[in-house]
Amino acid sequence: SLQRNHLESTIFYVLLIKQFPHSQGDLSNMKVAKKIFGFLFTSETLRSLDKDSLKSSCVNLGTTLMKDKQSDIDANDLFVELKFLQNFMPKENIGPVEILNFLKRHDCFPNA
């Protein structure tokens, strides 16, 4: 349901903020967190991105998580996996917990 997806997304934002305290900028602001991580939290949002928007979102995430000129993620690898995942995910809109469970079940997206 939409309410559950919203609650799950909010919980994930809070967890991400706590997980990446070294990231540039102020992630304590939920709007900033949503701008950086929001493309990852519903299958509908992820599927809605065209190639350029997805690439830009992955690069932005990689840059945000950069410390001492090294990123916690490889934006190019993430982009390739998410591009494939866009067509591989179930067609119904699922939230962040369901997406993570889906990834875990298939165990073929090490960067996503």
XYZ file of C-alpha atoms in Angstrom:
112
model
C 0.000 0.000 0.000
C 1.063 3.607 -0.471
C 1.060 4.264 3.276
C 3.338 1.307 3.935
C 5.733 2.317 1.127
C 5.884 5.851 2.550
C 6.629 4.546 6.050
C 9.300 2.162 4.731
C 10.891 4.967 2.719
C 10.987 7.257 5.752
C 12.629 4.537 7.848
C 15.207 3.919 5.106
C 16.012 7.636 4.850
C 16.696 7.756 8.580
C 18.877 4.636 8.383
C 20.806 6.030 5.425
C 21.381 9.325 7.190
C 22.840 7.455 10.157
C 24.857 5.076 7.933
C 26.623 7.775 5.923
C 27.533 10.573 8.350
C 30.700 11.329 6.373
C 28.826 12.214 3.178
C 28.995 15.723 1.805
C 26.222 18.095 2.730
C 23.622 17.845 5.425
C 21.760 14.549 5.149
C 19.777 15.313 8.278
C 17.418 17.190 5.978
C 14.850 14.679 4.688
C 14.436 16.609 1.425
C 18.139 16.314 0.726
C 18.080 12.621 1.589
C 15.096 12.071 -0.697
C 16.826 13.896 -3.544
C 19.928 11.731 -3.189
C 18.422 8.325 -2.367
C 14.780 8.670 -3.423
C 15.201 7.024 -6.821
C 15.925 3.735 -5.048
C 12.849 3.400 -2.845
C 9.957 2.340 -5.001
C 9.995 0.165 -8.050
C 7.698 2.659 -9.762
C 10.183 5.501 -9.253
C 13.110 3.370 -10.382
C 11.268 2.158 -13.492
C 10.209 5.717 -14.381
C 13.783 6.915 -14.909
C 15.172 7.051 -18.424
C 18.777 6.053 -19.063
C 20.195 9.570 -18.581
C 18.221 10.256 -15.383
C 19.227 6.901 -13.903
C 22.884 7.479 -14.762
C 22.754 10.977 -13.261
C 21.128 9.644 -10.068
C 23.816 6.965 -9.694
C 26.636 9.461 -10.261
C 25.044 11.878 -7.775
C 24.806 9.101 -5.185
C 28.429 8.090 -5.773
C 29.585 11.691 -5.439
C 27.542 12.203 -2.278
C 29.079 9.137 -0.659
C 32.604 10.208 -1.557
C 35.196 10.727 1.147
C 38.856 11.469 0.486
C 38.173 11.177 -3.270
C 36.901 7.604 -2.867
C 33.255 6.617 -3.068
C 31.520 3.885 -1.121
C 29.921 2.763 -4.384
C 30.895 2.397 -8.023
C 28.324 4.566 -9.791
C 28.875 2.853 -13.149
C 28.379 -0.650 -11.748
C 25.295 0.496 -9.863
C 23.893 2.080 -13.031
C 24.362 -1.109 -15.073
C 22.651 -3.249 -12.442
C 19.777 -0.828 -11.876
C 19.225 -0.482 -15.627
C 18.813 -4.254 -15.841
C 16.747 -4.324 -12.647
C 14.268 -1.807 -14.097
C 13.039 -4.506 -16.488
C 13.526 -7.454 -14.150
C 11.482 -6.280 -11.143
C 7.861 -7.276 -10.656
C 5.451 -4.968 -12.497
C 3.506 -3.995 -9.358
C 4.830 -1.072 -7.341
C 6.886 -2.337 -4.415
C 8.617 -0.443 -1.634
C 12.162 -0.562 -0.299
C 11.765 -3.660 1.891
C 10.220 -5.646 -0.957
C 12.929 -4.433 -3.346
C 15.664 -5.563 -0.935
C 13.957 -8.928 -0.461
C 13.670 -9.297 -4.235
C 17.385 -8.547 -4.647
C 18.272 -10.981 -1.875
C 16.161 -13.784 -3.399
C 17.837 -13.399 -6.795
C 21.359 -12.821 -5.446
C 22.644 -11.457 -8.750
C 22.845 -7.718 -8.073
C 25.907 -7.253 -5.844
C 26.009 -3.460 -6.272
C 22.304 -2.710 -6.055
